[in-house]
Amino acid sequence: MTAAKTPRTQPSEVRRRDLLEAAAALFLQQGFDATPVDEIVLRAGMSKGLFYHYFSSKQEILAALREQFIQQFHDRVQGALEQAPEDDWVQRLTCWIRASVQGYRDTLDMHDLVFSDHIRSNYQGERNVVTEPLHRILSEGQNAGVWSVADVDLTAWVIYQGMHGAVDNMGLETAEQWAALEDNLVTLFVSMLGAKLPHPYK
Amino acid sequence: MTAAKTPRTQPSEVRRRDLLEAAAALFLQQGFDATPVDEIVLRAGMSKGLFYHYFSSKQEILAALREQFIQQFHDRVQGALEQAPEDDWVQRLTCWIRASVQGYRDTLDMHDLVFSDHIRSNYQGERNVVTEPLHRILSEGQNAGVWSVADVDLTAWVIYQGMHGAVDNMGLETAEQWAALEDNLVTLFVSMLGAKLPHPYK
Protein backbone atom coordinates (compact mmCIF):
# COMPACT_ATOMS: atom_id res chain seq x y z
CA MET A 1 0.00 0.00 0.00
CA THR A 2 1.39 3.42 -0.96
CA ALA A 3 0.36 6.67 0.65
CA ALA A 4 -1.24 9.18 -1.74
CA LYS A 5 1.17 12.05 -2.25
CA THR A 6 0.03 15.52 -1.33
CA PRO A 7 -0.38 17.28 -4.65
CA ARG A 8 1.94 20.26 -5.01
CA THR A 9 0.28 23.58 -5.60
CA GLN A 10 1.86 23.96 -9.03
CA PRO A 11 3.33 21.40 -11.40
CA SER A 12 7.11 21.47 -11.46
CA GLU A 13 7.31 22.78 -15.04
CA VAL A 14 5.07 25.73 -14.24
CA ARG A 15 7.19 26.78 -11.26
CA ARG A 16 10.36 26.52 -13.30
CA ARG A 17 8.79 28.61 -16.05
CA ASP A 18 7.63 31.22 -13.51
CA LEU A 19 11.19 31.51 -12.21
CA LEU A 20 12.54 31.91 -15.75
CA GLU A 21 9.99 34.60 -16.51
CA ALA A 22 10.70 36.51 -13.31
CA ALA A 23 14.45 36.33 -13.87
CA ALA A 24 14.17 37.42 -17.51
CA ALA A 25 11.99 40.41 -16.62
CA LEU A 26 14.31 41.56 -13.84
CA PHE A 27 17.55 40.98 -15.78
CA LEU A 28 16.18 42.97 -18.74
CA GLN A 29 14.87 45.72 -16.49
CA GLN A 30 17.80 46.30 -14.16
CA GLY A 31 20.66 44.11 -15.40
CA PHE A 32 22.01 40.70 -14.44
CA ASP A 33 24.51 41.94 -11.86
CA ALA A 34 21.99 44.19 -10.15
CA THR A 35 19.45 41.40 -9.66
CA PRO A 36 19.86 39.19 -6.57
CA VAL A 37 18.20 35.78 -6.32
CA ASP A 38 16.05 37.25 -3.52
CA GLU A 39 14.34 39.56 -5.97
CA ILE A 40 13.73 36.78 -8.47
CA VAL A 41 11.98 34.57 -5.91
CA LEU A 42 10.04 37.53 -4.56
CA ARG A 43 8.73 38.33 -8.02
CA ALA A 44 7.97 34.67 -8.74
CA GLY A 45 6.24 34.33 -5.35
CA MET A 46 8.41 31.44 -4.20
CA SER A 47 10.86 30.56 -1.50
CA LYS A 48 14.60 30.83 -2.04
CA GLY A 49 14.85 27.12 -1.25
CA LEU A 50 12.61 26.33 -4.19
CA PHE A 51 14.80 28.46 -6.48
CA TYR A 52 17.77 26.32 -5.56
CA HIS A 53 15.74 23.21 -6.20
CA TYR A 54 15.62 24.26 -9.87
CA PHE A 55 18.82 26.22 -10.37
CA SER A 56 22.16 26.02 -8.61
CA SER A 57 22.96 29.70 -9.20
CA LYS A 58 21.96 32.90 -10.94
CA GLN A 59 24.38 31.91 -13.73
CA GLU A 60 22.47 28.70 -14.20
CA ILE A 61 19.13 30.43 -14.63
CA LEU A 62 20.73 32.71 -17.22
CA ALA A 63 22.10 29.63 -18.99
CA ALA A 64 18.56 28.19 -18.99
CA LEU A 65 17.23 31.44 -20.47
CA ARG A 66 19.83 31.18 -23.17
CA GLU A 67 18.89 27.62 -23.99
CA GLN A 68 15.24 28.68 -24.11
CA PHE A 69 16.13 31.63 -26.36
CA ILE A 70 17.93 29.38 -28.82
CA GLN A 71 15.10 26.86 -28.85
CA GLN A 72 12.48 29.56 -29.41
CA PHE A 73 14.54 31.12 -32.19
CA HIS A 74 14.88 27.73 -33.82
CA ASP A 75 11.15 26.99 -33.44
CA ARG A 76 10.22 30.33 -34.90
CA VAL A 77 12.35 29.81 -38.01
CA GLN A 78 11.15 26.23 -38.30
CA GLY A 79 7.54 27.38 -38.05
CA ALA A 80 8.09 29.88 -40.86
CA LEU A 81 9.75 27.22 -43.02
CA GLU A 82 6.72 25.00 -42.63
CA GLN A 83 4.72 27.63 -44.50
CA ALA A 84 7.17 27.63 -47.42
CA PRO A 85 6.87 25.22 -50.37
CA GLU A 86 8.73 22.01 -49.57
CA ASP A 87 10.63 21.81 -52.83
CA ASP A 88 11.30 25.45 -53.69
CA TRP A 89 14.77 25.92 -52.30
CA VAL A 90 15.21 29.55 -53.24
CA GLN A 91 11.93 30.29 -51.52
CA ARG A 92 12.97 28.28 -48.46
CA LEU A 93 16.29 30.10 -48.25
CA THR A 94 14.44 33.40 -48.61
CA CYS A 95 12.11 32.34 -45.84
CA TRP A 96 15.02 31.36 -43.57
CA ILE A 97 16.69 34.74 -44.08
CA ARG A 98 13.52 36.71 -43.42
CA ALA A 99 12.49 34.69 -40.38
CA SER A 100 16.00 34.94 -38.93
CA VAL A 101 16.25 38.69 -39.39
CA GLN A 102 12.79 39.13 -37.88
CA GLY A 103 13.69 36.79 -35.04
CA TYR A 104 16.70 38.91 -34.10
CA ARG A 105 14.82 42.17 -34.61
CA ASP A 106 12.11 41.12 -32.17
CA THR A 107 14.42 39.82 -29.46
CA LEU A 108 17.45 42.11 -29.48
CA ASP A 109 17.40 42.88 -25.74
CA MET A 110 16.98 39.26 -24.75
CA HIS A 111 19.65 38.25 -27.27
CA ASP A 112 22.15 40.65 -25.75
CA LEU A 113 21.25 39.47 -22.25
CA VAL A 114 21.64 35.75 -22.86
CA PHE A 115 24.76 36.13 -24.98
CA SER A 116 26.51 38.41 -22.50
CA ASP A 117 29.76 37.35 -20.87
CA HIS A 118 28.12 36.28 -17.63
CA ILE A 119 28.08 32.64 -18.59
CA ARG A 120 30.19 30.30 -20.61
CA SER A 121 28.44 28.14 -23.12
CA ASN A 122 28.68 25.32 -25.53
CA TYR A 123 29.29 27.69 -28.41
CA GLN A 124 29.62 25.11 -31.14
CA GLY A 125 26.62 23.09 -30.01
CA GLU A 126 24.41 26.17 -29.83
CA ARG A 127 25.50 27.31 -33.25
CA ASN A 128 24.67 23.93 -34.67
CA VAL A 129 21.08 24.14 -33.40
CA VAL A 130 20.61 27.53 -35.03
CA THR A 131 22.36 26.79 -38.32
CA GLU A 132 20.97 23.29 -38.83
CA PRO A 133 17.83 24.36 -40.76
CA LEU A 134 19.94 26.58 -43.03
CA HIS A 135 22.37 23.77 -43.56
CA ARG A 136 19.55 21.46 -44.55
CA ILE A 137 18.14 23.97 -47.07
CA LEU A 138 21.56 24.38 -48.66
CA SER A 139 22.19 20.64 -48.86
CA GLU A 140 18.78 19.83 -50.26
CA GLY A 141 18.93 22.66 -52.80
CA GLN A 142 22.36 21.42 -53.82
CA ASN A 143 21.04 17.86 -54.22
CA ALA A 144 18.12 19.17 -56.27
CA GLY A 145 20.56 20.97 -58.60
CA VAL A 146 19.22 24.44 -57.74
CA TRP A 147 22.74 25.58 -56.91
CA SER A 148 26.15 24.05 -56.89
CA VAL A 149 28.55 25.33 -54.26
CA ALA A 150 31.97 23.85 -53.57
CA ASP A 151 31.43 23.60 -49.82
CA VAL A 152 27.98 23.51 -48.26
CA ASP A 153 29.34 23.90 -44.69
CA LEU A 154 31.29 26.99 -45.64
CA THR A 155 28.33 28.49 -47.48
CA ALA A 156 26.08 27.94 -44.44
CA TRP A 157 28.62 29.71 -42.18
CA VAL A 158 28.97 32.61 -44.55
CA ILE A 159 25.22 33.11 -44.77
CA TYR A 160 24.66 32.67 -41.03
CA GLN A 161 27.52 34.93 -39.98
CA GLY A 162 26.85 37.46 -42.70
CA MET A 163 23.22 37.72 -41.60
CA HIS A 164 24.12 37.88 -37.93
CA GLY A 165 26.89 40.42 -38.46
CA ALA A 166 24.53 42.65 -40.41
CA VAL A 167 21.89 42.52 -37.69
CA ASP A 168 24.48 43.29 -35.01
CA ASN A 169 26.38 46.04 -36.73
CA MET A 170 24.13 47.96 -39.07
CA GLY A 171 22.56 50.04 -36.30
CA LEU A 172 19.07 49.52 -37.71
CA GLU A 173 16.24 51.50 -36.20
CA THR A 174 13.18 51.91 -38.36
CA ALA A 175 10.86 49.20 -39.67
CA GLU A 176 11.82 50.28 -43.18
CA GLN A 177 15.52 49.71 -42.48
CA TRP A 178 14.80 46.24 -41.14
CA ALA A 179 12.65 45.41 -44.15
CA ALA A 180 15.34 46.67 -46.52
CA LEU A 181 17.89 44.50 -44.71
CA GLU A 182 15.78 41.41 -45.36
CA ASP A 183 15.44 42.27 -49.05
CA ASN A 184 19.11 43.05 -49.47
CA LEU A 185 20.30 39.91 -47.71
CA VAL A 186 17.97 37.78 -49.83
CA THR A 187 19.35 39.37 -52.99
CA LEU A 188 22.98 38.97 -51.89
CA PHE A 189 22.73 35.36 -50.79
CA VAL A 190 20.56 34.11 -53.64
CA SER A 191 23.01 35.78 -55.99
CA MET A 192 25.93 34.23 -54.08
CA LEU A 193 24.47 30.80 -54.71
CA GLY A 194 24.22 31.55 -58.41
CA ALA A 195 20.46 30.96 -58.21
CA LYS A 196 17.78 33.18 -59.66
CA LEU A 197 15.17 35.03 -57.68
CA PRO A 198 11.64 34.67 -58.97
CA HIS A 199 10.22 38.11 -59.85
CA PRO A 200 8.47 39.41 -57.91
CA TYR A 201 9.84 37.53 -54.92
CA LYS A 202 8.49 37.88 -51.42
CA MET B 1 73.15 77.31 -20.12
CA THR B 2 71.45 73.86 -20.05
CA ALA B 3 73.01 70.68 -18.76
CA ALA B 4 73.40 67.91 -21.35
CA LYS B 5 71.01 65.09 -20.57
CA THR B 6 72.43 61.66 -19.86
CA PRO B 7 71.43 59.56 -22.88
CA ARG B 8 69.18 56.62 -21.95
CA THR B 9 70.53 53.20 -22.80
CA GLN B 10 67.67 52.50 -25.19
CA PRO B 11 65.30 54.79 -27.05
CA SER B 12 61.84 54.80 -25.52
CA GLU B 13 60.19 53.08 -28.51
CA VAL B 14 62.64 50.18 -28.37
CA ARG B 15 61.98 49.56 -24.69
CA ARG B 16 58.24 49.64 -25.24
CA ARG B 17 58.59 47.18 -28.11
CA ASP B 18 60.76 44.89 -25.98
CA LEU B 19 58.08 44.84 -23.30
CA LEU B 20 55.40 44.05 -25.87
CA GLU B 21 57.48 41.23 -27.29
CA ALA B 22 58.22 39.75 -23.89
CA ALA B 23 54.57 39.94 -22.84
CA ALA B 24 53.34 38.41 -26.10
CA ALA B 25 55.77 35.50 -25.85
CA LEU B 26 54.85 34.75 -22.24
CA PHE B 27 51.09 35.16 -22.71
CA LEU B 28 51.16 32.81 -25.69
CA GLN B 29 53.35 30.32 -23.89
CA GLN B 30 51.68 30.09 -20.50
CA GLY B 31 48.52 32.19 -20.69
CA PHE B 32 47.57 35.72 -19.68
CA ASP B 33 46.43 34.87 -16.15
CA ALA B 34 49.50 32.79 -15.38
CA THR B 35 51.94 35.55 -16.36
CA PRO B 36 52.78 38.13 -13.67
CA VAL B 37 54.31 41.49 -14.57
CA ASP B 38 57.47 40.31 -12.75
CA GLU B 39 58.07 37.69 -15.40
CA ILE B 40 57.49 40.14 -18.24
CA VAL B 41 60.09 42.59 -16.93
CA LEU B 42 62.51 39.77 -16.16
CA ARG B 43 62.27 38.53 -19.73
CA ALA B 44 62.55 42.05 -21.14
CA GLY B 45 65.55 42.76 -18.88
CA MET B 46 63.97 45.80 -17.26
CA SER B 47 62.85 47.06 -13.90
CA LYS B 48 59.25 46.83 -12.79
CA GLY B 49 59.22 50.61 -12.44
CA LEU B 50 60.01 50.97 -16.12
CA PHE B 51 57.12 48.65 -17.00
CA TYR B 52 54.74 50.97 -15.18
CA HIS B 53 56.24 53.93 -17.00
CA TYR B 54 54.85 52.44 -20.20
CA PHE B 55 51.77 50.50 -19.09
CA SER B 56 49.48 51.00 -16.14
CA SER B 57 48.60 47.29 -15.91
CA LYS B 58 48.86 43.87 -17.49
CA GLN B 59 45.48 44.58 -19.11
CA GLU B 60 46.93 47.66 -20.72
CA ILE B 61 49.84 45.81 -22.29
CA LEU B 62 47.35 43.28 -23.67
CA ALA B 63 45.30 46.15 -25.07
CA ALA B 64 48.47 47.49 -26.72
CA LEU B 65 49.15 44.05 -28.22
CA ARG B 66 45.64 44.05 -29.59
CA GLU B 67 46.07 47.45 -31.16
CA GLN B 68 49.37 46.29 -32.65
CA PHE B 69 47.70 43.12 -33.96
CA ILE B 70 44.96 45.09 -35.69
CA GLN B 71 47.47 47.51 -37.19
CA GLN B 72 49.69 44.69 -38.48
CA PHE B 73 46.70 42.87 -39.94
CA HIS B 74 45.63 46.06 -41.67
CA ASP B 75 49.16 46.73 -42.96
CA ARG B 76 49.48 43.20 -44.28
CA VAL B 77 46.24 43.41 -46.24
CA GLN B 78 47.12 46.90 -47.43
CA GLY B 79 50.54 45.69 -48.58
CA ALA B 80 48.93 42.89 -50.57
CA LEU B 81 46.47 45.32 -52.15
CA GLU B 82 49.32 47.50 -53.32
CA GLN B 83 50.43 44.60 -55.53
CA ALA B 84 46.99 44.32 -57.15
CA PRO B 85 45.99 46.35 -60.23
CA GLU B 86 44.55 49.67 -59.12
CA ASP B 87 41.47 49.55 -61.31
CA ASP B 88 40.59 45.86 -61.37
CA TRP B 89 38.02 45.64 -58.60
CA VAL B 90 37.33 41.93 -58.84
CA GLN B 91 41.05 41.33 -58.57
CA ARG B 92 41.31 43.70 -55.61
CA LEU B 93 38.43 42.01 -53.82
CA THR B 94 40.05 38.64 -54.51
CA CYS B 95 43.29 39.97 -53.12
CA TRP B 96 41.55 41.28 -49.99
CA ILE B 97 39.91 37.91 -49.34
CA ARG B 98 43.13 35.95 -49.83
CA ALA B 99 45.28 38.30 -47.76
CA SER B 100 42.70 38.31 -44.96
CA VAL B 101 42.37 34.54 -44.82
CA GLN B 102 46.15 34.20 -44.84
CA GLY B 103 46.46 36.89 -42.19
CA TYR B 104 44.18 34.97 -39.83
CA ARG B 105 45.75 31.63 -40.69
CA ASP B 106 49.20 32.90 -39.75
CA THR B 107 48.20 34.58 -36.49
CA LEU B 108 45.51 32.37 -34.98
CA ASP B 109 47.12 32.06 -31.52
CA MET B 110 47.81 35.76 -31.25
CA HIS B 111 44.31 36.52 -32.54
CA ASP B 112 42.73 34.39 -29.82
CA LEU B 113 44.98 35.96 -27.19
CA VAL B 114 44.27 39.58 -28.02
CA PHE B 115 40.55 39.03 -28.60
CA SER B 116 40.04 37.12 -25.36
CA ASP B 117 37.74 38.46 -22.66
CA HIS B 118 40.58 39.87 -20.54
CA ILE B 119 40.10 43.37 -21.87
CA ARG B 120 37.27 45.50 -23.09
CA SER B 121 37.76 47.30 -26.32
CA ASN B 122 36.46 49.82 -28.75
CA TYR B 123 34.79 47.14 -30.80
CA GLN B 124 33.27 49.36 -33.44
CA GLY B 125 36.41 51.43 -33.92
CA GLU B 126 38.56 48.34 -34.30
CA ARG B 127 36.19 46.81 -36.79
CA ASN B 128 36.28 49.97 -38.83
CA VAL B 129 40.08 49.82 -39.15
CA VAL B 130 39.92 46.25 -40.40
CA THR B 131 36.94 46.64 -42.73
CA GLU B 132 37.89 50.01 -44.19
CA PRO B 133 39.98 48.65 -47.12
CA LEU B 134 37.18 46.22 -48.02
CA HIS B 135 34.67 49.01 -47.83
CA ARG B 136 36.78 51.10 -50.16
CA ILE B 137 37.07 48.29 -52.72
CA LEU B 138 33.32 47.77 -52.70
CA SER B 139 32.57 51.49 -53.05
CA GLU B 140 35.06 52.05 -55.82
CA GLY B 141 33.95 48.93 -57.72
CA GLN B 142 30.37 50.14 -57.36
CA ASN B 143 31.32 53.58 -58.69
CA ALA B 144 33.15 51.97 -61.60
CA GLY B 145 30.02 49.97 -62.49
CA VAL B 146 31.68 46.59 -61.86
CA TRP B 147 28.85 45.64 -59.51
CA SER B 148 25.71 47.25 -58.24
CA VAL B 149 24.66 46.36 -54.72
CA ALA B 150 21.80 48.01 -52.85
CA ASP B 151 23.82 48.67 -49.73
CA VAL B 152 27.62 48.84 -49.75
CA ASP B 153 27.88 48.92 -45.94
CA LEU B 154 25.78 45.80 -45.62
CA THR B 155 27.76 44.01 -48.30
CA ALA B 156 31.04 44.85 -46.58
CA TRP B 157 29.73 43.47 -43.27
CA VAL B 158 28.48 40.30 -44.92
CA ILE B 159 31.83 39.68 -46.62
CA TYR B 160 33.89 40.54 -43.53
CA GLN B 161 31.77 38.51 -41.12
CA GLY B 162 31.33 35.64 -43.55
CA MET B 163 35.08 35.42 -44.04
CA HIS B 164 35.79 35.73 -40.33
CA GLY B 165 33.11 33.21 -39.35
CA ALA B 166 34.51 30.71 -41.83
CA VAL B 167 38.04 31.10 -40.50
CA ASP B 168 36.83 30.70 -36.92
CA ASN B 169 34.47 27.81 -37.34
CA MET B 170 35.58 25.57 -40.16
CA GLY B 171 38.21 23.79 -38.08
CA LEU B 172 40.77 24.07 -40.85
CA GLU B 173 44.02 22.20 -40.42
CA THR B 174 45.93 21.45 -43.60
CA ALA B 175 47.42 23.94 -46.06
CA GLU B 176 45.13 22.46 -48.72
CA GLN B 177 42.05 23.21 -46.61
CA TRP B 178 43.16 26.80 -46.11
CA ALA B 179 43.85 27.21 -49.83
CA ALA B 180 40.45 25.74 -50.69
CA LEU B 181 38.82 28.17 -48.25
CA GLU B 182 40.39 31.10 -50.08
CA ASP B 183 39.19 29.81 -53.45
CA ASN B 184 35.70 29.07 -52.21
CA LEU B 185 35.27 32.44 -50.50
CA VAL B 186 36.45 34.24 -53.63
CA THR B 187 33.92 32.31 -55.72
CA LEU B 188 31.07 32.93 -53.26
CA PHE B 189 31.67 36.65 -52.83
CA VAL B 190 32.42 37.49 -56.45
CA SER B 191 29.26 35.62 -57.34
CA MET B 192 27.36 37.46 -54.59
CA LEU B 193 28.33 40.75 -56.18
CA GLY B 194 27.07 39.57 -59.53
CA ALA B 195 30.55 40.07 -60.97
CA LYS B 196 32.44 37.63 -63.14
CA LEU B 197 35.68 35.96 -62.20
CA PRO B 198 38.35 36.07 -64.88
CA HIS B 199 39.38 32.52 -65.82
CA PRO B 200 41.81 31.42 -64.66
CA TYR B 201 41.77 33.66 -61.62
CA LYS B 202 44.48 33.71 -59.01
CSV table of C-alpha atoms in Angstrom, one decimal, chain B:
chain,number,residue,atom,x,y,z
B,1,MET,CA,73.1,77.3,-20.1
B,2,THR,CA,71.4,73.9,-20.0
B,3,ALA,CA,73.0,70.7,-18.8
B,4,ALA,CA,73.4,67.9,-21.4
B,5,LYS,CA,71.0,65.1,-20.6
B,6,THR,CA,72.4,61.7,-19.9
B,7,PRO,CA,71.4,59.6,-22.9
B,8,ARG,CA,69.2,56.6,-22.0
B,9,THR,CA,70.5,53.2,-22.8
B,10,GLN,CA,67.7,52.5,-25.2
B,11,PRO,CA,65.3,54.8,-27.0
B,12,SER,CA,61.8,54.8,-25.5
B,13,GLU,CA,60.2,53.1,-28.5
B,14,VAL,CA,62.6,50.2,-28.4
B,15,ARG,CA,62.0,49.6,-24.7
B,16,ARG,CA,58.2,49.6,-25.2
B,17,ARG,CA,58.6,47.2,-28.1
B,18,ASP,CA,60.8,44.9,-26.0
B,19,LEU,CA,58.1,44.8,-23.3
B,20,LEU,CA,55.4,44.1,-25.9
B,21,GLU,CA,57.5,41.2,-27.3
B,22,ALA,CA,58.2,39.8,-23.9
B,23,ALA,CA,54.6,39.9,-22.8
B,24,ALA,CA,53.3,38.4,-26.1
B,25,ALA,CA,55.8,35.5,-25.9
B,26,LEU,CA,54.9,34.8,-22.2
B,27,PHE,CA,51.1,35.2,-22.7
B,28,LEU,CA,51.2,32.8,-25.7
B,29,GLN,CA,53.4,30.3,-23.9
B,30,GLN,CA,51.7,30.1,-20.5
B,31,GLY,CA,48.5,32.2,-20.7
B,32,PHE,CA,47.6,35.7,-19.7
B,33,ASP,CA,46.4,34.9,-16.2
B,34,ALA,CA,49.5,32.8,-15.4
B,35,THR,CA,51.9,35.5,-16.4
B,36,PRO,CA,52.8,38.1,-13.7
B,37,VAL,CA,54.3,41.5,-14.6
B,38,ASP,CA,57.5,40.3,-12.8
B,39,GLU,CA,58.1,37.7,-15.4
B,40,ILE,CA,57.5,40.1,-18.2
B,41,VAL,CA,60.1,42.6,-16.9
B,42,LEU,CA,62.5,39.8,-16.2
B,43,ARG,CA,62.3,38.5,-19.7
B,44,ALA,CA,62.6,42.0,-21.1
B,45,GLY,CA,65.5,42.8,-18.9
B,46,MET,CA,64.0,45.8,-17.3
B,47,SER,CA,62.9,47.1,-13.9
B,48,LYS,CA,59.2,46.8,-12.8
B,49,GLY,CA,59.2,50.6,-12.4
B,50,LEU,CA,60.0,51.0,-16.1
B,51,PHE,CA,57.1,48.7,-17.0
B,52,TYR,CA,54.7,51.0,-15.2
B,53,HIS,CA,56.2,53.9,-17.0
B,54,TYR,CA,54.8,52.4,-20.2
B,55,PHE,CA,51.8,50.5,-19.1
B,56,SER,CA,49.5,51.0,-16.1
B,57,SER,CA,48.6,47.3,-15.9
B,58,LYS,CA,48.9,43.9,-17.5
B,59,GLN,CA,45.5,44.6,-19.1
B,60,GLU,CA,46.9,47.7,-20.7
B,61,ILE,CA,49.8,45.8,-22.3
B,62,LEU,CA,47.4,43.3,-23.7
B,63,ALA,CA,45.3,46.1,-25.1
B,64,ALA,CA,48.5,47.5,-26.7
B,65,LEU,CA,49.2,44.0,-28.2
B,66,ARG,CA,45.6,44.0,-29.6
B,67,GLU,CA,46.1,47.5,-31.2
B,68,GLN,CA,49.4,46.3,-32.7
B,69,PHE,CA,47.7,43.1,-34.0
B,70,ILE,CA,45.0,45.1,-35.7
B,71,GLN,CA,47.5,47.5,-37.2
B,72,GLN,CA,49.7,44.7,-38.5
B,73,PHE,CA,46.7,42.9,-39.9
B,74,HIS,CA,45.6,46.1,-41.7
B,75,ASP,CA,49.2,46.7,-43.0
B,76,ARG,CA,49.5,43.2,-44.3
B,77,VAL,CA,46.2,43.4,-46.2
B,78,GLN,CA,47.1,46.9,-47.4
B,79,GLY,CA,50.5,45.7,-48.6
B,80,ALA,CA,48.9,42.9,-50.6
B,81,LEU,CA,46.5,45.3,-52.1
B,82,GLU,CA,49.3,47.5,-53.3
B,83,GLN,CA,50.4,44.6,-55.5
B,84,ALA,CA,47.0,44.3,-57.2
B,85,PRO,CA,46.0,46.4,-60.2
B,86,GLU,CA,44.6,49.7,-59.1
B,87,ASP,CA,41.5,49.6,-61.3
B,88,ASP,CA,40.6,45.9,-61.4
B,89,TRP,CA,38.0,45.6,-58.6
B,90,VAL,CA,37.3,41.9,-58.8
B,91,GLN,CA,41.0,41.3,-58.6
B,92,ARG,CA,41.3,43.7,-55.6
B,93,LEU,CA,38.4,42.0,-53.8
B,94,THR,CA,40.1,38.6,-54.5
B,95,CYS,CA,43.3,40.0,-53.1
B,96,TRP,CA,41.5,41.3,-50.0
B,97,ILE,CA,39.9,37.9,-49.3
B,98,ARG,CA,43.1,36.0,-49.8
B,99,ALA,CA,45.3,38.3,-47.8
B,100,SER,CA,42.7,38.3,-45.0
B,101,VAL,CA,42.4,34.5,-44.8
B,102,GLN,CA,46.2,34.2,-44.8
B,103,GLY,CA,46.5,36.9,-42.2
B,104,TYR,CA,44.2,35.0,-39.8
B,105,ARG,CA,45.8,31.6,-40.7
B,106,ASP,CA,49.2,32.9,-39.7
B,107,THR,CA,48.2,34.6,-36.5
B,108,LEU,CA,45.5,32.4,-35.0
B,109,ASP,CA,47.1,32.1,-31.5
B,110,MET,CA,47.8,35.8,-31.3
B,111,HIS,CA,44.3,36.5,-32.5
B,112,ASP,CA,42.7,34.4,-29.8
B,113,LEU,CA,45.0,36.0,-27.2
B,114,VAL,CA,44.3,39.6,-28.0
B,115,PHE,CA,40.5,39.0,-28.6
B,116,SER,CA,40.0,37.1,-25.4
B,117,ASP,CA,37.7,38.5,-22.7
B,118,HIS,CA,40.6,39.9,-20.5
B,119,ILE,CA,40.1,43.4,-21.9
B,120,ARG,CA,37.3,45.5,-23.1
B,121,SER,CA,37.8,47.3,-26.3
B,122,ASN,CA,36.5,49.8,-28.7
B,123,TYR,CA,34.8,47.1,-30.8
B,124,GLN,CA,33.3,49.4,-33.4
B,125,GLY,CA,36.4,51.4,-33.9
B,126,GLU,CA,38.6,48.3,-34.3
B,127,ARG,CA,36.2,46.8,-36.8
B,128,ASN,CA,36.3,50.0,-38.8
B,129,VAL,CA,40.1,49.8,-39.1
B,130,VAL,CA,39.9,46.3,-40.4
B,131,THR,CA,36.9,46.6,-42.7
B,132,GLU,CA,37.9,50.0,-44.2
B,133,PRO,CA,40.0,48.6,-47.1
B,134,LEU,CA,37.2,46.2,-48.0
B,135,HIS,CA,34.7,49.0,-47.8
B,136,ARG,CA,36.8,51.1,-50.2
B,137,ILE,CA,37.1,48.3,-52.7
B,138,LEU,CA,33.3,47.8,-52.7
B,139,SER,CA,32.6,51.5,-53.0
B,140,GLU,CA,35.1,52.0,-55.8
B,141,GLY,CA,33.9,48.9,-57.7
B,142,GLN,CA,30.4,50.1,-57.4
B,143,ASN,CA,31.3,53.6,-58.7
B,144,ALA,CA,33.2,52.0,-61.6
B,145,GLY,CA,30.0,50.0,-62.5
B,146,VAL,CA,31.7,46.6,-61.9
B,147,TRP,CA,28.9,45.6,-59.5
B,148,SER,CA,25.7,47.2,-58.2
B,149,VAL,CA,24.7,46.4,-54.7
B,150,ALA,CA,21.8,48.0,-52.9
B,151,ASP,CA,23.8,48.7,-49.7
B,152,VAL,CA,27.6,48.8,-49.8
B,153,ASP,CA,27.9,48.9,-45.9
B,154,LEU,CA,25.8,45.8,-45.6
B,155,THR,CA,27.8,44.0,-48.3
B,156,ALA,CA,31.0,44.9,-46.6
B,157,TRP,CA,29.7,43.5,-43.3
B,158,VAL,CA,28.5,40.3,-44.9
B,159,ILE,CA,31.8,39.7,-46.6
B,160,TYR,CA,33.9,40.5,-43.5
B,161,GLN,CA,31.8,38.5,-41.1
B,162,GLY,CA,31.3,35.6,-43.5
B,163,MET,CA,35.1,35.4,-44.0
B,164,HIS,CA,35.8,35.7,-40.3
B,165,GLY,CA,33.1,33.2,-39.3
B,166,ALA,CA,34.5,30.7,-41.8
B,167,VAL,CA,38.0,31.1,-40.5
B,168,ASP,CA,36.8,30.7,-36.9
B,169,ASN,CA,34.5,27.8,-37.3
B,170,MET,CA,35.6,25.6,-40.2
B,171,GLY,CA,38.2,23.8,-38.1
B,172,LEU,CA,40.8,24.1,-40.8
B,173,GLU,CA,44.0,22.2,-40.4
B,174,THR,CA,45.9,21.5,-43.6
B,175,ALA,CA,47.4,23.9,-46.1
B,176,GLU,CA,45.1,22.5,-48.7
B,177,GLN,CA,42.1,23.2,-46.6
B,178,TRP,CA,43.2,26.8,-46.1
B,179,ALA,CA,43.8,27.2,-49.8
B,180,ALA,CA,40.4,25.7,-50.7
B,181,LEU,CA,38.8,28.2,-48.3
B,182,GLU,CA,40.4,31.1,-50.1
B,183,ASP,CA,39.2,29.8,-53.5
B,184,ASN,CA,35.7,29.1,-52.2
B,185,LEU,CA,35.3,32.4,-50.5
B,186,VAL,CA,36.4,34.2,-53.6
B,187,THR,CA,33.9,32.3,-55.7
B,188,LEU,CA,31.1,32.9,-53.3
B,189,PHE,CA,31.7,36.6,-52.8
B,190,VAL,CA,32.4,37.5,-56.4
B,191,SER,CA,29.3,35.6,-57.3
B,192,MET,CA,27.4,37.5,-54.6
B,193,LEU,CA,28.3,40.8,-56.2
B,194,GLY,CA,27.1,39.6,-59.5
B,195,ALA,CA,30.5,40.1,-61.0
B,196,LYS,CA,32.4,37.6,-63.1
B,197,LEU,CA,35.7,36.0,-62.2
B,198,PRO,CA,38.4,36.1,-64.9
B,199,HIS,CA,39.4,32.5,-65.8
B,200,PRO,CA,41.8,31.4,-64.7
B,201,TYR,CA,41.8,33.7,-61.6
B,202,LYS,CA,44.5,33.7,-59.0
